Amino acid sequence: MKLFLTSNIKLQTLIYTEHLKLNTKFMNLKLKVWRQKNRKAEGKFEEYNAPHVSPDMSFLEMLDVVNNDLIKEGKEPVAFDHDCREGICGSCSMYINGRAHGPLKGVTTCQLHMRSFQDGETIVIEPFRANAFPVVKDLVVDRSAFDRIQQAGGFVSVNTGSVPDANAIPVPKEDAEEAFNVATCIQCGACVAACKNSAAMLFVGAKVSQYALLPQGQVERTERVLDMVEQMDKEGFGACTNIGACSAECPKEIPLTAIARLNREFIMASMSSPKQ
Ligand code: SF4
Ligand code: FES
């Protein structure tokens, strides 16, 4: 779409013009944003005004507008991570008013709209905070610990061949649905950021479950869970104490049963693996 090909400044102008035409009321917001030059520097909150915010802008578009203003003033724009802007990639992780991905349930920051806030509101924006996710700059954190856990076992090394005929590999409907649900995890890290222990059990549970439930995942089932949990511990994530904040704040609403399955898979693997 033409809209997506425009630069941020053109997009801002377009949105502004469209809203003038529609006579929509703009919002006037104050932002308290965490600024930190790099992982070693000390960070602090800085305040910015965000006037002329359209209620129909996404949260990231609002940050684009604020950054354009900062650039015009000769100031450093706020660094934040993003890619798909449609709730798929998990990049847009940040804390908004004390909630991972903001106030709405089951919504990523990029899909959060400014109409979810009140005109005149002060919005506090912070990076995800966990030792295993060090701050790179401002709101950007390094979530490569998740990549290393995935690399430890989140794959199948069997040749799955070409697309099989429908029903050639029977999978019970409940297993197929559960595997699909947990496979919607986008690796965003909100579960870790929301957990008081910075545990990664929901993420690892989702990844282990999606393979454990399907025939293709059986070959490495035992080693997978042991290797992923070992890597999770190496990365410095905390232990789960059954609080449930991870699932409550997960934008893909991965259920706590993923953690229960992870625990079962781990116990079974520990008893049967020659490694243990
Ligand atoms: S389990 Fe949910 S919160 Fe955790 S990484 Fe996956 S999608 Fe994000
Ligand atoms: S930018 Fe991809 S999920 Fe938000």
PDB file of C-alpha atoms and ligand atoms in Angstrom:
ATOM      1  CA  MET A   1       0.000   0.000   0.000  1.00  0.00           C
ATOM      2  CA  LYS A   2       1.166   3.511  -0.775  1.00  0.00           C
ATOM      3  CA  LEU A   3       0.833   4.393   2.908  1.00  0.00           C
ATOM      4  CA  PHE A   4       3.548   1.926   3.883  1.00  0.00           C
ATOM      5  CA  LEU A   5       5.985   3.242   1.275  1.00  0.00           C
ATOM      6  CA  THR A   6       6.029   6.757   2.621  1.00  0.00           C
ATOM      7  CA  SER A   7       8.711   8.024   4.982  1.00  0.00           C
ATOM      8  CA  ASN A   8       7.788   8.710   8.582  1.00  0.00           C
ATOM      9  CA  ILE A   9       7.476  12.447   7.951  1.00  0.00           C
ATOM     10  CA  LYS A  10       5.197  11.884   4.952  1.00  0.00           C
ATOM     11  CA  LEU A  11       3.168   9.387   6.979  1.00  0.00           C
ATOM     12  CA  GLN A  12       2.840  11.862   9.818  1.00  0.00           C
ATOM     13  CA  THR A  13       1.647  14.562   7.395  1.00  0.00           C
ATOM     14  CA  LEU A  14      -0.793  12.159   5.760  1.00  0.00           C
ATOM     15  CA  ILE A  15      -2.322  11.100   9.079  1.00  0.00           C
ATOM     16  CA  TYR A  16      -2.509  14.729  10.204  1.00  0.00           C
ATOM     17  CA  THR A  17      -4.244  15.807   6.959  1.00  0.00           C
ATOM     18  CA  GLU A  18      -6.693  12.914   7.058  1.00  0.00           C
ATOM     19  CA  HIS A  19      -7.637  13.820  10.610  1.00  0.00           C
ATOM     20  CA  LEU A  20      -8.120  17.462   9.758  1.00  0.00           C
ATOM     21  CA  LYS A  21     -10.497  16.318   7.011  1.00  0.00           C
ATOM     22  CA  LEU A  22     -12.367  14.090   9.441  1.00  0.00           C
ATOM     23  CA  ASN A  23     -12.245  16.805  12.092  1.00  0.00           C
ATOM     24  CA  THR A  24     -11.018  14.251  14.639  1.00  0.00           C
ATOM     25  CA  LYS A  25      -9.875  15.606  17.990  1.00  0.00           C
ATOM     26  CA  PHE A  26      -6.151  15.212  18.600  1.00  0.00           C
ATOM     27  CA  MET A  27      -4.742  14.047  21.907  1.00  0.00           C
ATOM     28  CA  ASN A  28      -2.142  15.945  23.879  1.00  0.00           C
ATOM     29  CA  LEU A  29       0.095  13.596  25.851  1.00  0.00           C
ATOM     30  CA  LYS A  30       3.135  13.758  28.073  1.00  0.00           C
ATOM     31  CA  LEU A  31       5.710  10.976  27.825  1.00  0.00           C
ATOM     32  CA  LYS A  32       8.212   9.861  30.453  1.00  0.00           C
ATOM     33  CA  VAL A  33      10.717   7.824  28.451  1.00  0.00           C
ATOM     34  CA  TRP A  34      13.702   5.810  29.715  1.00  0.00           C
ATOM     35  CA  ARG A  35      16.866   7.091  28.011  1.00  0.00           C
ATOM     36  CA  GLN A  36      20.100   5.109  28.255  1.00  0.00           C
ATOM     37  CA  LYS A  37      23.054   5.560  25.867  1.00  0.00           C
ATOM     38  CA  ASN A  38      24.308   1.958  26.079  1.00  0.00           C
ATOM     39  CA  ARG A  39      24.262  -1.056  28.361  1.00  0.00           C
ATOM     40  CA  LYS A  40      26.984   0.341  30.647  1.00  0.00           C
ATOM     41  CA  ALA A  41      25.678   3.907  30.913  1.00  0.00           C
ATOM     42  CA  GLU A  42      23.337   4.972  33.673  1.00  0.00           C
ATOM     43  CA  GLY A  43      19.812   5.560  32.412  1.00  0.00           C
ATOM     44  CA  LYS A  44      17.183   8.080  33.428  1.00  0.00           C
ATOM     45  CA  PHE A  45      13.657   9.179  32.548  1.00  0.00           C
ATOM     46  CA  GLU A  46      13.224  12.195  30.271  1.00  0.00           C
ATOM     47  CA  GLU A  47       9.946  13.980  29.654  1.00  0.00           C
ATOM     48  CA  TYR A  48       8.584  14.909  26.236  1.00  0.00           C
ATOM     49  CA  ASN A  49       5.374  16.521  25.075  1.00  0.00           C
ATOM     50  CA  ALA A  50       3.421  14.714  22.395  1.00  0.00           C
ATOM     51  CA  PRO A  51       0.794  17.135  21.075  1.00  0.00           C
ATOM     52  CA  HIS A  52      -1.321  16.354  17.989  1.00  0.00           C
ATOM     53  CA  VAL A  53      -1.477  12.605  18.574  1.00  0.00           C
ATOM     54  CA  SER A  54      -4.233  10.968  16.570  1.00  0.00           C
ATOM     55  CA  PRO A  55      -6.292   8.423  18.542  1.00  0.00           C
ATOM     56  CA  ASP A  56      -5.978   6.159  15.496  1.00  0.00           C
ATOM     57  CA  MET A  57      -2.182   6.093  15.508  1.00  0.00           C
ATOM     58  CA  SER A  58      -0.492   2.974  16.744  1.00  0.00           C
ATOM     59  CA  PHE A  59       1.816   3.387  19.745  1.00  0.00           C
ATOM     60  CA  LEU A  60       4.859   3.043  17.475  1.00  0.00           C
ATOM     61  CA  GLU A  61       3.506   5.674  15.054  1.00  0.00           C
ATOM     62  CA  MET A  62       3.122   7.993  18.046  1.00  0.00           C
ATOM     63  CA  LEU A  63       6.802   7.355  18.903  1.00  0.00           C
ATOM     64  CA  ASP A  64       7.715   8.035  15.241  1.00  0.00           C
ATOM     65  CA  VAL A  65       6.015  11.430  15.501  1.00  0.00           C
ATOM     66  CA  VAL A  66       7.804  12.239  18.768  1.00  0.00           C
ATOM     67  CA  ASN A  67      11.116  11.185  17.201  1.00  0.00           C
ATOM     68  CA  ASN A  68      10.515  13.415  14.160  1.00  0.00           C
ATOM     69  CA  ASP A  69      10.013  16.343  16.528  1.00  0.00           C
ATOM     70  CA  LEU A  70      13.200  15.432  18.454  1.00  0.00           C
ATOM     71  CA  ILE A  71      15.191  15.236  15.195  1.00  0.00           C
ATOM     72  CA  LYS A  72      13.835  18.640  14.097  1.00  0.00           C
ATOM     73  CA  GLU A  73      15.024  20.051  17.445  1.00  0.00           C
ATOM     74  CA  GLY A  74      18.483  18.529  16.860  1.00  0.00           C
ATOM     75  CA  LYS A  75      18.021  15.972  19.638  1.00  0.00           C
ATOM     76  CA  GLU A  76      18.701  12.238  19.683  1.00  0.00           C
ATOM     77  CA  PRO A  77      15.562  10.222  18.777  1.00  0.00           C
ATOM     78  CA  VAL A  78      14.352   7.514  21.155  1.00  0.00           C
ATOM     79  CA  ALA A  79      15.688   4.090  20.122  1.00  0.00           C
ATOM     80  CA  PHE A  80      13.032   1.388  20.037  1.00  0.00           C
ATOM     81  CA  ASP A  81      12.818  -1.982  18.353  1.00  0.00           C
ATOM     82  CA  HIS A  82      10.244  -2.858  15.701  1.00  0.00           C
ATOM     83  CA  ASP A  83       9.922  -4.835  12.507  1.00  0.00           C
ATOM     84  CA  CYS A  84       6.575  -6.236  11.291  1.00  0.00           C
ATOM     85  CA  ARG A  85       4.280  -3.756  13.077  1.00  0.00           C
ATOM     86  CA  GLU A  86       1.535  -6.361  12.832  1.00  0.00           C
ATOM     87  CA  GLY A  87       1.962  -8.475  15.956  1.00  0.00           C
ATOM     88  CA  ILE A  88       4.086 -11.216  14.402  1.00  0.00           C
ATOM     89  CA  CYS A  89       7.798 -10.627  14.995  1.00  0.00           C
ATOM     90  CA  GLY A  90       7.894  -9.850  18.726  1.00  0.00           C
ATOM     91  CA  SER A  91      10.379  -6.982  18.302  1.00  0.00           C
ATOM     92  CA  CYS A  92       8.343  -4.103  19.724  1.00  0.00           C
ATOM     93  CA  SER A  93       8.817  -5.154  23.341  1.00  0.00           C
ATOM     94  CA  MET A  94       8.593  -2.345  25.904  1.00  0.00           C
ATOM     95  CA  TYR A  95       6.938  -1.546  29.217  1.00  0.00           C
ATOM     96  CA  ILE A  96       4.074   0.964  28.986  1.00  0.00           C
ATOM     97  CA  ASN A  97       2.615   2.333  32.213  1.00  0.00           C
ATOM     98  CA  GLY A  98       4.047  -0.628  34.120  1.00  0.00           C
ATOM     99  CA  ARG A  99       2.663  -3.298  31.774  1.00  0.00           C
ATOM    100  CA  ALA A 100       4.521  -5.344  29.174  1.00  0.00           C
ATOM    101  CA  HIS A 101       3.102  -4.201  25.779  1.00  0.00           C
ATOM    102  CA  GLY A 102       0.752  -1.774  27.523  1.00  0.00           C
ATOM    103  CA  PRO A 103      -2.723  -1.903  29.010  1.00  0.00           C
ATOM    104  CA  LEU A 104      -4.596  -4.205  26.609  1.00  0.00           C
ATOM    105  CA  LYS A 105      -4.736  -7.982  26.960  1.00  0.00           C
ATOM    106  CA  GLY A 106      -3.449 -10.046  24.043  1.00  0.00           C
ATOM    107  CA  VAL A 107      -2.035  -7.050  22.135  1.00  0.00           C
ATOM    108  CA  THR A 108       1.541  -6.199  21.128  1.00  0.00           C
ATOM    109  CA  THR A 109       2.864  -2.634  21.380  1.00  0.00           C
ATOM    110  CA  CYS A 110       2.707  -2.211  17.593  1.00  0.00           C
ATOM    111  CA  GLN A 111      -1.001  -3.089  17.590  1.00  0.00           C
ATOM    112  CA  LEU A 112      -1.863  -0.884  20.541  1.00  0.00           C
ATOM    113  CA  HIS A 113      -3.681   2.292  19.466  1.00  0.00           C
ATOM    114  CA  MET A 114      -3.566   5.682  21.132  1.00  0.00           C
ATOM    115  CA  ARG A 115      -7.337   5.599  21.684  1.00  0.00           C
ATOM    116  CA  SER A 116      -6.516   3.209  24.559  1.00  0.00           C
ATOM    117  CA  PHE A 117      -5.143   6.239  26.458  1.00  0.00           C
ATOM    118  CA  GLN A 118      -6.792   9.389  27.812  1.00  0.00           C
ATOM    119  CA  ASP A 119      -6.201  12.858  26.410  1.00  0.00           C
ATOM    120  CA  GLY A 120      -3.769  14.666  28.756  1.00  0.00           C
ATOM    121  CA  GLU A 121      -2.398  11.409  30.180  1.00  0.00           C
ATOM    122  CA  THR A 122       1.250  10.922  31.158  1.00  0.00           C
ATOM    123  CA  ILE A 123       2.576   7.673  29.686  1.00  0.00           C
ATOM    124  CA  VAL A 124       5.633   6.012  31.225  1.00  0.00           C
ATOM    125  CA  ILE A 125       7.709   4.009  28.717  1.00  0.00           C
ATOM    126  CA  GLU A 126      10.530   1.706  29.803  1.00  0.00           C
ATOM    127  CA  PRO A 127      12.571  -1.159  28.347  1.00  0.00           C
ATOM    128  CA  PHE A 128      11.895  -4.743  29.454  1.00  0.00           C
ATOM    129  CA  ARG A 129      13.896  -5.305  32.624  1.00  0.00           C
ATOM    130  CA  ALA A 130      15.629  -8.644  33.233  1.00  0.00           C
ATOM    131  CA  ASN A 131      19.303  -9.548  33.756  1.00  0.00           C
ATOM    132  CA  ALA A 132      19.123 -11.899  30.778  1.00  0.00           C
ATOM    133  CA  PHE A 133      17.859  -9.015  28.571  1.00  0.00           C
ATOM    134  CA  PRO A 134      20.490  -6.259  28.938  1.00  0.00           C
ATOM    135  CA  VAL A 135      19.571  -2.791  27.652  1.00  0.00           C
ATOM    136  CA  VAL A 136      21.240  -1.997  24.324  1.00  0.00           C
ATOM    137  CA  LYS A 137      19.951   1.582  24.081  1.00  0.00           C
ATOM    138  CA  ASP A 138      16.887   3.428  25.432  1.00  0.00           C
ATOM    139  CA  LEU A 139      13.980   0.980  24.944  1.00  0.00           C
ATOM    140  CA  VAL A 140      15.944  -1.649  23.024  1.00  0.00           C
ATOM    141  CA  VAL A 141      17.039  -4.759  24.909  1.00  0.00           C
ATOM    142  CA  ASP A 142      19.163  -7.686  23.783  1.00  0.00           C
ATOM    143  CA  ARG A 143      16.873 -10.745  23.659  1.00  0.00           C
ATOM    144  CA  SER A 144      19.424 -13.018  21.967  1.00  0.00           C
ATOM    145  CA  ALA A 145      19.270 -15.292  25.045  1.00  0.00           C
ATOM    146  CA  PHE A 146      15.977 -16.534  23.563  1.00  0.00           C
ATOM    147  CA  ASP A 147      17.695 -17.237  20.226  1.00  0.00           C
ATOM    148  CA  ARG A 148      20.338 -19.336  21.995  1.00  0.00           C
ATOM    149  CA  ILE A 149      17.645 -21.346  23.817  1.00  0.00           C
ATOM    150  CA  GLN A 150      15.896 -21.907  20.495  1.00  0.00           C
ATOM    151  CA  GLN A 151      19.171 -22.953  18.863  1.00  0.00           C
ATOM    152  CA  ALA A 152      19.779 -25.461  21.690  1.00  0.00           C
ATOM    153  CA  GLY A 153      16.758 -27.565  20.739  1.00  0.00           C
ATOM    154  CA  GLY A 154      13.943 -25.702  19.000  1.00  0.00           C
ATOM    155  CA  PHE A 155      14.236 -27.536  15.692  1.00  0.00           C
ATOM    156  CA  VAL A 156      13.651 -30.898  14.027  1.00  0.00           C
ATOM    157  CA  SER A 157      16.562 -32.486  12.186  1.00  0.00           C
ATOM    158  CA  VAL A 158      14.533 -35.206  10.466  1.00  0.00           C
ATOM    159  CA  ASN A 159      13.731 -34.801   6.781  1.00  0.00           C
ATOM    160  CA  THR A 160      10.056 -33.927   6.750  1.00  0.00           C
ATOM    161  CA  GLY A 161       9.888 -34.290   2.949  1.00  0.00           C
ATOM    162  CA  SER A 162       7.375 -32.498   0.797  1.00  0.00           C
ATOM    163  CA  VAL A 163       3.881 -31.586   1.933  1.00  0.00           C
ATOM    164  CA  PRO A 164       2.173 -34.878   2.904  1.00  0.00           C
ATOM    165  CA  ASP A 165      -1.320 -35.809   1.755  1.00  0.00           C
ATOM    166  CA  ALA A 166      -4.006 -34.615   4.106  1.00  0.00           C
ATOM    167  CA  ASN A 167      -4.583 -37.164   6.893  1.00  0.00           C
ATOM    168  CA  ALA A 168      -1.448 -39.158   5.930  1.00  0.00           C
ATOM    169  CA  ILE A 169      -0.048 -38.483   9.410  1.00  0.00           C
ATOM    170  CA  PRO A 170      -2.937 -38.693  11.861  1.00  0.00           C
ATOM    171  CA  VAL A 171      -2.723 -36.053  14.610  1.00  0.00           C
ATOM    172  CA  PRO A 172      -5.510 -35.844  17.198  1.00  0.00           C
ATOM    173  CA  LYS A 173      -7.475 -32.607  16.784  1.00  0.00           C
ATOM    174  CA  GLU A 174      -6.801 -31.506  20.385  1.00  0.00           C
ATOM    175  CA  ASP A 175      -3.026 -31.993  19.918  1.00  0.00           C
ATOM    176  CA  ALA A 176      -3.049 -30.123  16.598  1.00  0.00           C
ATOM    177  CA  GLU A 177      -4.927 -27.203  18.146  1.00  0.00           C
ATOM    178  CA  GLU A 178      -2.719 -27.050  21.235  1.00  0.00           C
ATOM    179  CA  ALA A 179       0.453 -27.274  19.119  1.00  0.00           C
ATOM    180  CA  PHE A 180      -0.846 -24.441  16.934  1.00  0.00           C
ATOM    181  CA  ASN A 181      -1.742 -22.299  19.946  1.00  0.00           C
ATOM    182  CA  VAL A 182       1.682 -22.580  21.568  1.00  0.00           C
ATOM    183  CA  ALA A 183       3.397 -22.094  18.202  1.00  0.00           C
ATOM    184  CA  THR A 184       1.938 -18.583  18.105  1.00  0.00           C
ATOM    185  CA  CYS A 185       4.610 -17.496  20.637  1.00  0.00           C
ATOM    186  CA  ILE A 186       6.463 -14.602  18.989  1.00  0.00           C
ATOM    187  CA  GLN A 187       9.538 -14.681  21.261  1.00  0.00           C
ATOM    188  CA  CYS A 188       8.836 -11.167  22.519  1.00  0.00           C
ATOM    189  CA  GLY A 189       9.989 -11.711  26.108  1.00  0.00           C
ATOM    190  CA  ALA A 190       6.971 -10.148  27.823  1.00  0.00           C
ATOM    191  CA  CYS A 191       6.643 -13.292  29.950  1.00  0.00           C
ATOM    192  CA  VAL A 192      10.150 -12.749  31.327  1.00  0.00           C
ATOM    193  CA  ALA A 193       9.643  -9.015  31.861  1.00  0.00           C
ATOM    194  CA  ALA A 194       6.348  -9.569  33.695  1.00  0.00           C
ATOM    195  CA  CYS A 195       7.722 -12.272  35.994  1.00  0.00           C
ATOM    196  CA  LYS A 196       9.130 -11.190  39.357  1.00  0.00           C
ATOM    197  CA  ASN A 197      11.720 -13.972  38.969  1.00  0.00           C
ATOM    198  CA  SER A 198      12.489 -13.145  35.307  1.00  0.00           C
ATOM    199  CA  ALA A 199      11.649 -16.755  34.478  1.00  0.00           C
ATOM    200  CA  ALA A 200      11.502 -17.911  30.866  1.00  0.00           C
ATOM    201  CA  MET A 201       9.414 -21.026  31.534  1.00  0.00           C
ATOM    202  CA  LEU A 202       6.408 -19.884  29.479  1.00  0.00           C
ATOM    203  CA  PHE A 203       8.552 -19.218  26.415  1.00  0.00           C
ATOM    204  CA  VAL A 204      10.497 -22.498  26.757  1.00  0.00           C
ATOM    205  CA  GLY A 205       7.278 -24.362  27.578  1.00  0.00           C
ATOM    206  CA  ALA A 206       5.670 -23.042  24.395  1.00  0.00           C
ATOM    207  CA  LYS A 207       8.642 -24.052  22.247  1.00  0.00           C
ATOM    208  CA  VAL A 208       8.998 -27.522  23.815  1.00  0.00           C
ATOM    209  CA  SER A 209       5.244 -28.178  23.640  1.00  0.00           C
ATOM    210  CA  GLN A 210       4.860 -27.295  19.983  1.00  0.00           C
ATOM    211  CA  TYR A 211       7.259 -30.129  19.063  1.00  0.00           C
ATOM    212  CA  ALA A 212       6.289 -32.605  21.795  1.00  0.00           C
ATOM    213  CA  LEU A 213       2.690 -32.637  20.563  1.00  0.00           C
ATOM    214  CA  LEU A 214       3.469 -33.459  16.925  1.00  0.00           C
ATOM    215  CA  PRO A 215       4.934 -36.609  15.289  1.00  0.00           C
ATOM    216  CA  GLN A 216       7.808 -34.661  13.674  1.00  0.00           C
ATOM    217  CA  GLY A 217       9.042 -33.597  17.121  1.00  0.00           C
ATOM    218  CA  GLN A 218       9.351 -37.097  18.563  1.00  0.00           C
ATOM    219  CA  VAL A 219      12.843 -37.964  17.284  1.00  0.00           C
ATOM    220  CA  GLU A 220      14.618 -35.407  19.464  1.00  0.00           C
ATOM    221  CA  ARG A 221      11.930 -35.104  22.129  1.00  0.00           C
ATOM    222  CA  THR A 222      14.134 -36.186  25.044  1.00  0.00           C
ATOM    223  CA  GLU A 223      17.270 -34.267  24.181  1.00  0.00           C
ATOM    224  CA  ARG A 224      15.348 -31.165  23.147  1.00  0.00           C
ATOM    225  CA  VAL A 225      13.822 -30.418  26.520  1.00  0.00           C
ATOM    226  CA  LEU A 226      17.036 -31.182  28.410  1.00  0.00           C
ATOM    227  CA  ASP A 227      19.145 -28.984  26.121  1.00  0.00           C
ATOM    228  CA  MET A 228      16.683 -26.075  26.088  1.00  0.00           C
ATOM    229  CA  VAL A 229      16.306 -26.075  29.881  1.00  0.00           C
ATOM    230  CA  GLU A 230      20.091 -26.296  30.304  1.00  0.00           C
ATOM    231  CA  GLN A 231      20.543 -23.276  28.020  1.00  0.00           C
ATOM    232  CA  MET A 232      17.735 -21.412  29.825  1.00  0.00           C
ATOM    233  CA  ASP A 233      19.588 -21.884  33.127  1.00  0.00           C
ATOM    234  CA  LYS A 234      22.925 -20.834  31.568  1.00  0.00           C
ATOM    235  CA  GLU A 235      21.364 -17.581  30.334  1.00  0.00           C
ATOM    236  CA  GLY A 236      20.464 -16.577  33.892  1.00  0.00           C
ATOM    237  CA  PHE A 237      16.668 -16.685  33.786  1.00  0.00           C
ATOM    238  CA  GLY A 238      15.008 -17.197  37.165  1.00  0.00           C
ATOM    239  CA  ALA A 239      12.913 -20.098  38.403  1.00  0.00           C
ATOM    240  CA  CYS A 240       9.120 -20.276  38.104  1.00  0.00           C
ATOM    241  CA  THR A 241       7.137 -19.887  41.322  1.00  0.00           C
ATOM    242  CA  ASN A 242       3.678 -20.270  39.747  1.00  0.00           C
ATOM    243  CA  ILE A 243       2.651 -16.591  39.886  1.00  0.00           C
ATOM    244  CA  GLY A 244       1.106 -16.607  36.394  1.00  0.00           C
ATOM    245  CA  ALA A 245       2.036 -13.034  35.400  1.00  0.00           C
ATOM    246  CA  CYS A 246       3.793 -14.438  32.313  1.00  0.00           C
ATOM    247  CA  SER A 247       0.613 -15.838  30.802  1.00  0.00           C
ATOM    248  CA  ALA A 248      -1.485 -12.851  31.895  1.00  0.00           C
ATOM    249  CA  GLU A 249       0.842 -10.418  30.072  1.00  0.00           C
ATOM    250  CA  CYS A 250       1.640 -12.621  27.056  1.00  0.00           C
ATOM    251  CA  PRO A 251       0.360 -10.894  23.894  1.00  0.00           C
ATOM    252  CA  LYS A 252      -0.368 -14.307  22.370  1.00  0.00           C
ATOM    253  CA  GLU A 253      -2.069 -15.558  25.554  1.00  0.00           C
ATOM    254  CA  ILE A 254       0.083 -18.698  25.797  1.00  0.00           C
ATOM    255  CA  PRO A 255      -1.549 -20.681  28.627  1.00  0.00           C
ATOM    256  CA  LEU A 256       0.181 -21.838  31.830  1.00  0.00           C
ATOM    257  CA  THR A 257      -0.398 -25.422  30.690  1.00  0.00           C
ATOM    258  CA  ALA A 258       2.708 -24.893  28.517  1.00  0.00           C
ATOM    259  CA  ILE A 259       4.744 -24.675  31.742  1.00  0.00           C
ATOM    260  CA  ALA A 260       3.031 -27.780  33.127  1.00  0.00           C
ATOM    261  CA  ARG A 261       3.899 -29.660  29.923  1.00  0.00           C
ATOM    262  CA  LEU A 262       7.505 -28.400  30.095  1.00  0.00           C
ATOM    263  CA  ASN A 263       7.814 -29.758  33.636  1.00  0.00           C
ATOM    264  CA  ARG A 264       6.350 -33.140  32.601  1.00  0.00           C
ATOM    265  CA  GLU A 265       8.596 -33.365  29.537  1.00  0.00           C
ATOM    266  CA  PHE A 266      11.645 -32.474  31.634  1.00  0.00           C
ATOM    267  CA  ILE A 267      10.920 -35.056  34.339  1.00  0.00           C
ATOM    268  CA  MET A 268      10.275 -37.826  31.779  1.00  0.00           C
ATOM    269  CA  ALA A 269      13.430 -36.900  29.823  1.00  0.00           C
ATOM    270  CA  SER A 270      15.538 -36.762  33.001  1.00  0.00           C
ATOM    271  CA  MET A 271      14.490 -40.302  33.898  1.00  0.00           C
ATOM    272  CA  SER A 272      15.096 -41.790  30.455  1.00  0.00           C
ATOM    273  CA  SER A 273      18.132 -39.939  29.054  1.00  0.00           C
ATOM    274  CA  PRO A 274      21.566 -41.556  29.379  1.00  0.00           C
ATOM    275  CA  LYS A 275      22.916 -37.975  29.714  1.00  0.00           C
ATOM    276  CA  GLN A 276      21.372 -37.607  33.183  1.00  0.00           C
TER     277      GLN A 276
HETATM  278  S1  SF4 B   1       5.298 -16.888  25.688  1.00  0.00           S
HETATM  279 FE1  SF4 B   1       4.145 -15.013  25.157  1.00  0.00          FE
HETATM  280  S2  SF4 B   1       5.182 -13.386  26.276  1.00  0.00           S
HETATM  281 FE2  SF4 B   1       6.580 -15.123  26.221  1.00  0.00          FE
HETATM  282  S3  SF4 B   1       7.858 -14.807  24.433  1.00  0.00           S
HETATM  283 FE3  SF4 B   1       6.130 -16.076  23.752  1.00  0.00          FE
HETATM  284  S4  SF4 B   1       4.615 -14.613  23.010  1.00  0.00           S
HETATM  285 FE4  SF4 B   1       6.065 -13.409  24.213  1.00  0.00          FE
HETATM  286  S1  FES B   2       6.736  -4.915  15.516  1.00  0.00           S
HETATM  287 FE1  FES B   2       6.478  -7.060  15.140  1.00  0.00          FE
HETATM  288  S2  FES B   2       5.231  -7.716  16.798  1.00  0.00           S
HETATM  289 FE2  FES B   2       5.318  -5.567  17.053  1.00  0.00          FE
END
